[in-house]
Coordinates of C-alpha atoms in Angstrom, one line a residue:
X8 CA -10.1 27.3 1.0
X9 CA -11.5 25.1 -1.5
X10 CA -8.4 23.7 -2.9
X11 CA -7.0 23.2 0.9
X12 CA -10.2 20.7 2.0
X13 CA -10.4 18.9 -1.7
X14 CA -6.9 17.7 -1.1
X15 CA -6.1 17.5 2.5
X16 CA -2.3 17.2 1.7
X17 CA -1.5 19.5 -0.4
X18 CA 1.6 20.8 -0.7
X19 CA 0.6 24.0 -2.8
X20 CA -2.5 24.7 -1.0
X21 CA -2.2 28.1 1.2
X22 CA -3.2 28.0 4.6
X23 CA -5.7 29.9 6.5
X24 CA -4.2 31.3 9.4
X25 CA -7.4 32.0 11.2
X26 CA -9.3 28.5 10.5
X27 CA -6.2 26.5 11.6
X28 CA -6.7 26.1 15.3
X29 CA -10.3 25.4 14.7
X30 CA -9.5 22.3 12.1
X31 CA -6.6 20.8 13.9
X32 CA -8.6 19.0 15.9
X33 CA -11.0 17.5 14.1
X34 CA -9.1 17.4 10.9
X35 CA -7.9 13.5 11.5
X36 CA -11.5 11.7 11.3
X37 CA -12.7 12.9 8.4
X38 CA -9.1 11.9 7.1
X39 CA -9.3 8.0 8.4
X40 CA -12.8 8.0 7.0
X41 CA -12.2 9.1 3.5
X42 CA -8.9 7.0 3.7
X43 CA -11.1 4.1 4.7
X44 CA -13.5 4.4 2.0
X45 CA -10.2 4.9 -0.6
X46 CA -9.3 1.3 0.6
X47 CA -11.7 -0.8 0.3
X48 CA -12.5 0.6 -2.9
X49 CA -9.4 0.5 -4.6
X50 CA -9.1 -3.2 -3.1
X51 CA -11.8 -4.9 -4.4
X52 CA -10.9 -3.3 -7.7
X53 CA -7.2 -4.2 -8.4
X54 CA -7.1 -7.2 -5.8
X55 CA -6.7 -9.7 -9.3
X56 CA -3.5 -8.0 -10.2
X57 CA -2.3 -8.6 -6.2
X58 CA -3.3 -11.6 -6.1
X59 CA -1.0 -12.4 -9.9
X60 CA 1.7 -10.6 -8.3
X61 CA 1.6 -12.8 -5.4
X62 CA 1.4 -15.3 -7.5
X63 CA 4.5 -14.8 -9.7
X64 CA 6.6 -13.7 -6.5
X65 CA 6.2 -17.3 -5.3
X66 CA 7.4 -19.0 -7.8
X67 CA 10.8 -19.8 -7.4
X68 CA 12.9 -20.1 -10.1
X69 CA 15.0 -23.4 -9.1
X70 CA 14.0 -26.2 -11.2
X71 CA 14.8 -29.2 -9.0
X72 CA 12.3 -27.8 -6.5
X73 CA 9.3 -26.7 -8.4
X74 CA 6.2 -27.4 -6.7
X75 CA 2.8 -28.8 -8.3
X76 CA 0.7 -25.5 -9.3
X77 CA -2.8 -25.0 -9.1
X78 CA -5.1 -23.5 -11.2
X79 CA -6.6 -20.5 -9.3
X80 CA -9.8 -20.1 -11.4
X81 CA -12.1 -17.2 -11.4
X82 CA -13.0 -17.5 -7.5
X83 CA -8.5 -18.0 -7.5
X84 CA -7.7 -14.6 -8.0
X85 CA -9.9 -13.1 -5.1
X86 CA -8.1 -16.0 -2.7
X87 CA -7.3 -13.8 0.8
X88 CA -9.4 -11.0 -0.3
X89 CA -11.3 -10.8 3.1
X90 CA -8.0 -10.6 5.3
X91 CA -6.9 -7.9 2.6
X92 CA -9.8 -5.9 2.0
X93 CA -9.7 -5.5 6.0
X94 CA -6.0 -5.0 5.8
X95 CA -6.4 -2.2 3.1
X96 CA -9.4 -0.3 4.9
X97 CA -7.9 -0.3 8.3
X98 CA -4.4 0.5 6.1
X99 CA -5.5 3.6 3.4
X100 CA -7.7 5.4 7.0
X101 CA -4.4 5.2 9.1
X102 CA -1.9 6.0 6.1
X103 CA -4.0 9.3 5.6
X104 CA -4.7 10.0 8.8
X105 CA -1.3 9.4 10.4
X106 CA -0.2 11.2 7.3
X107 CA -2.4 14.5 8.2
X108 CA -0.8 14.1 12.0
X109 CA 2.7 14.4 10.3
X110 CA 2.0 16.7 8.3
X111 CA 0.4 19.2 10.9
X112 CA 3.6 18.5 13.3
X113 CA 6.6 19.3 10.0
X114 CA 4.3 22.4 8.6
X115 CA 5.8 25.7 9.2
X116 CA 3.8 29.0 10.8
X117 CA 1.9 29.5 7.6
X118 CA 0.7 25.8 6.8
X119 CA 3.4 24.9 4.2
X120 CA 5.8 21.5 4.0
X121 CA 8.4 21.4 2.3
X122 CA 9.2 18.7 0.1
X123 CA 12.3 17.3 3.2
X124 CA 9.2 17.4 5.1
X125 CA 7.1 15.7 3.4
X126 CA 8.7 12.8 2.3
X127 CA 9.4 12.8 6.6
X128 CA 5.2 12.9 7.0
X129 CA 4.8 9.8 4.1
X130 CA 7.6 7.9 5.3
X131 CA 6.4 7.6 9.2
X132 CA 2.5 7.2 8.0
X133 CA 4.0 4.2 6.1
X134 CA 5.7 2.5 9.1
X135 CA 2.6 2.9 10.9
X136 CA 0.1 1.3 8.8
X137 CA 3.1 -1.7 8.2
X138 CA 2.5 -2.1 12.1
X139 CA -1.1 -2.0 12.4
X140 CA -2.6 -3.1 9.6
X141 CA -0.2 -4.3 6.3
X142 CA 1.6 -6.4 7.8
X143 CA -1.3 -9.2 9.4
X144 CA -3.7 -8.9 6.5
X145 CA -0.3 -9.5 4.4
X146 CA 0.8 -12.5 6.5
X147 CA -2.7 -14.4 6.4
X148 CA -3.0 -13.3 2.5
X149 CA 0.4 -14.6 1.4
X150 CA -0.3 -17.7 3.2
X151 CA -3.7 -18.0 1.8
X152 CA -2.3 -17.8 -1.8
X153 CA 0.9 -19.9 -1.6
X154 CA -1.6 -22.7 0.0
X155 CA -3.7 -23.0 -2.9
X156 CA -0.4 -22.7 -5.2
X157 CA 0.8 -25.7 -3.8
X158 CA -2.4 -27.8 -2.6
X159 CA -2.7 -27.2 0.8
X160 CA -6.1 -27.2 1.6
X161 CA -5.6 -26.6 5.3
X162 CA -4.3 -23.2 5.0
X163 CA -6.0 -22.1 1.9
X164 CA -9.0 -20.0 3.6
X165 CA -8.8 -17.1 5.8
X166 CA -10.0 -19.0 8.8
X167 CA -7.9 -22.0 8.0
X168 CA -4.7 -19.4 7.8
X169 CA -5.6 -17.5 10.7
X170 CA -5.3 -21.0 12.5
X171 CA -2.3 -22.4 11.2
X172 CA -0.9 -19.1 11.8
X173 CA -1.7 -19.7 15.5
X174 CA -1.0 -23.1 15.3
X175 CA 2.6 -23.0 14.3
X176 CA 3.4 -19.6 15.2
X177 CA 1.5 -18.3 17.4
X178 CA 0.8 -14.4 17.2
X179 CA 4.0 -13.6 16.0
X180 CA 3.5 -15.5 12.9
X181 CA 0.8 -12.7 12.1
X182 CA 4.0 -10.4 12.1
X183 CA 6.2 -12.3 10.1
X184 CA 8.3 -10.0 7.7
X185 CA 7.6 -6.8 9.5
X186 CA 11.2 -5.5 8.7
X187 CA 10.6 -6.1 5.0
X188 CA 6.8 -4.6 5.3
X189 CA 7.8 -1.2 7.4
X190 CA 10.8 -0.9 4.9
X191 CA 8.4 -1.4 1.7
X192 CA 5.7 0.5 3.2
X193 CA 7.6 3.6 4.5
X194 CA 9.5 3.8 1.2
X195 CA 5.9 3.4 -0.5
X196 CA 4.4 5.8 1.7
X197 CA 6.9 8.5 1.1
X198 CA 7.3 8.4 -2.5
X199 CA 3.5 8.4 -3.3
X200 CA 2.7 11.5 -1.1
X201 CA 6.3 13.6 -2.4
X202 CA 5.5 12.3 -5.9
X203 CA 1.3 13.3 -5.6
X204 CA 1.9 16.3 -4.2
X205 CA 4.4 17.4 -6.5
X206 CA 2.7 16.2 -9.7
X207 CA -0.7 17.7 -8.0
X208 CA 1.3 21.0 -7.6
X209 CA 2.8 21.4 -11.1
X210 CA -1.2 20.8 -12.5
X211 CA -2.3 23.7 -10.0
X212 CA 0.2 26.2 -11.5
X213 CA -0.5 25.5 -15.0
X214 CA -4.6 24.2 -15.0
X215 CA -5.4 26.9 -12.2
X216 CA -6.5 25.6 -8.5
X217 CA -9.3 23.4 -9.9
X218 CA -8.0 20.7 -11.5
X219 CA -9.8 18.3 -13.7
X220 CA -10.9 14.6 -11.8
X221 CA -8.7 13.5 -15.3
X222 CA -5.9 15.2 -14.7
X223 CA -5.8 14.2 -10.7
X224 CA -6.3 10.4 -12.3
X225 CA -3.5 10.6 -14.3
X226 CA -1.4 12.3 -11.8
X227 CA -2.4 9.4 -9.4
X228 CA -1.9 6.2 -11.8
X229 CA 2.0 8.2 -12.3
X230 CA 2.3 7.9 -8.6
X231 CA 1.8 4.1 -8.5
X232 CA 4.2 3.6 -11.6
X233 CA 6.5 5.1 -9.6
X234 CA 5.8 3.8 -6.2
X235 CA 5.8 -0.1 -8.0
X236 CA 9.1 0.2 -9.7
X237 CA 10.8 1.8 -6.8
X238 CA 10.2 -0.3 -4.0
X239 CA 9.4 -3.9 -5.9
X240 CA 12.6 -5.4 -4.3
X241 CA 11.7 -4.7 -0.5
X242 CA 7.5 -6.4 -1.8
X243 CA 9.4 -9.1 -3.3
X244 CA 11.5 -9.9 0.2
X245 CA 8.2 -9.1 2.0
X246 CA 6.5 -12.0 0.2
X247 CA 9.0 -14.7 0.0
X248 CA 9.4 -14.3 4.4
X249 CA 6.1 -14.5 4.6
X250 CA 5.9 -17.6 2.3
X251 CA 4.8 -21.5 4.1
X252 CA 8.2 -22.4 3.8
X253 CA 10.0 -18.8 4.8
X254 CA 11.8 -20.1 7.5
X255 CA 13.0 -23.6 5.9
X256 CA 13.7 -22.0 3.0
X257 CA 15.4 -18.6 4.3
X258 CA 15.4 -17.7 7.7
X259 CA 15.8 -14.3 8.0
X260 CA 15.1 -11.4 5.3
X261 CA 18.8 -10.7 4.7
X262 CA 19.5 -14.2 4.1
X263 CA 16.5 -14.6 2.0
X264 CA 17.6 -11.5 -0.5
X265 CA 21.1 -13.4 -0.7
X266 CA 19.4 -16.7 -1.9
X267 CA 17.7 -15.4 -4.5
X268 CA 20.1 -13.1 -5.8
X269 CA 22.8 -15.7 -5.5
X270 CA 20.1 -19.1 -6.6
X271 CA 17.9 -16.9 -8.6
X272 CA 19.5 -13.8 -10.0
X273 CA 18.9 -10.0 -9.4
X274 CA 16.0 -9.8 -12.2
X275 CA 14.2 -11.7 -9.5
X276 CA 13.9 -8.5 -7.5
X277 CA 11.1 -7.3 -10.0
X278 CA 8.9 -10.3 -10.7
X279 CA 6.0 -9.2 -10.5
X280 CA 6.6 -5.8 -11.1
X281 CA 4.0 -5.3 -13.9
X282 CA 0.8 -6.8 -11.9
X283 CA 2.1 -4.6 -8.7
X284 CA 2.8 -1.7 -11.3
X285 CA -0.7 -2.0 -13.0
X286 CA -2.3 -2.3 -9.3
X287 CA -0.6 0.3 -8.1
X288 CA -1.3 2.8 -10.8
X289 CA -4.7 1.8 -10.4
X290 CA -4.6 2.2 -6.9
X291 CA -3.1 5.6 -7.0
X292 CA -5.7 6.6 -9.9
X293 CA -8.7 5.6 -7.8
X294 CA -7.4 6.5 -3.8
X295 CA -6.9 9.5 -4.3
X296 CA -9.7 11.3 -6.2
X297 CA -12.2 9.1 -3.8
X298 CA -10.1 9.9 -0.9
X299 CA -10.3 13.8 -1.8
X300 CA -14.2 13.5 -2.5
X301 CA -15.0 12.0 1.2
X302 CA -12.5 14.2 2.7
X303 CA -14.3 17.5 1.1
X304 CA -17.9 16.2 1.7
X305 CA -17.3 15.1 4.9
X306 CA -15.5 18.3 6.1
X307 CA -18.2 20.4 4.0
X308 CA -21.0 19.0 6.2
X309 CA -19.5 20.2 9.3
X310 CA -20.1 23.7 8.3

């Protein structure tokens, strides 16, 4: 039983016939709590190497229409951390609780998923938390960031983005990119649990059930490598359409991938890559150990 609440997905953990119908209920709050906590965690720890990769994803590479840069400085690099360390809380506490809702529908009569199934459970907790949470807190960050890139002062806070965002858009701007974001996300969202739980399984058969908190880190900073290089193109879409001048410059994201693989070349697709890949193996290395304490403590109190 211990190895079952420590993780909460599992793949490898066996299920407890009797307990099930008990759990199943209640199983989901603990799950968006700990995945809450996770968030803003990780967040405010790696949110300088999203804020780079941001960065480095806005700059087009077409020299007659280089824009003057600015500086970021120290208080740069955390520029649209309030809209994303909302985004991310309200994000990690749906992924991992949407994730647990999947997961219970897909597992067979003795608690198992298979791997088919679980990459089915990631993918559908990522296109929810791209609808209600990623893809706002991404809008009003990306906007935040390109302001201050190119010196607009009227957009460069989150209160002053929120209201341009109104302004010119109205609340649809605050969903601008959602193709891009569900497709990134999903993708995201199904590789890291598939890849977790299979790394997280492999350790269980050869380290026993209880793993070492090191061994669970490095499975978890794998996971982002993997999650970063795999889906980099649909994050680099994501940002360019959500860009000040997406819809001047683009129009649509299917258009926008053409321009820069046509204007800017394919290696394009991956600028970025190492911030988002350093983030995300940090992200990964942190989530889910914090995510697995909550989950067991919180769960553990109940009894």
């Amino acid at each position: 039983m211990e190895s079952k609440v420590q993780t909460g997905f599992s793949l490898q953990g066996k299920a407890i016939v009797h307990e099930a119908p008990k759990k199943k209920k209640t199983k989901g709050l603990p799950a968006l709590f700990a995945g809450a906590c996770a968030g803003a965690t990780e967040i405010t720890i790696t949110y300088p190497f999203e804020s780079a990769k941001t960065r480095a994803q806005l700059e087009r590479r077409v020299p007659a229409e280089k824009l003057p840069a600015v500086k970021p400085g120290i208080k740069g690099w955390y520029a649209g951390y309030a809209a994303t360390v909302t985004g991310t809380t309200v994000k990690a506490a749906v992924q991992f609780s949407s994730f647990h809702i999947y997961r219970s529908a897909l597992a067979g009569p003795n608690g198992e998923l298979s791997t088919a199934a679980s990459i089915i459970a990631g993918f559908g907790a990522g296109v929810t938390e791209a609808v209600l949470a990623v893809t706002p807190a991404e809008a009003i960050k990306t906007k935040i960031i390109d302001a201050r890139k190119v010196g607009n002062t009227q957009m460069s806070t989150t209160i002053g983005a929120v209201v341009g965002i109104l302004r010119q858009h109205g609340p649809a701007g605050f969903f601008s990119a959602l193709g891009p974001t569900i497709l990134r996300q999903s993708s995201n969202a199904a590789v890291k649990f598939t890849v977790y739980s299979e790394l997280m399984g492999a350790a269980r058969r050869y380290f026993g059930k209880e793993v070492h908190p090191l061994v669970s880190t490095l499975v978890g900073s794998a996971t982002g490598v993997c999650c970063a290089w795999s889906t980099q193109p649909l994050d680099v879409i994501k940002t360019r359409m959500q860009s000040l001048q997406a819809r001047q410059l683009y129009g649509n994201a299917f258009r926008c991938a053409s321009i820069i693989l046509r204007q800017e070349g394919i290696g394009v697709f991956w600028s970025g890559v190492w911030f988002r890949t350093a983030r995300l193996s940090l992200t990964s290395a942190i989530m889910f150990p914090v995510y697995e304490k909550v989950y067991a403590y919180v769960t553990q109190a109940k009894h």
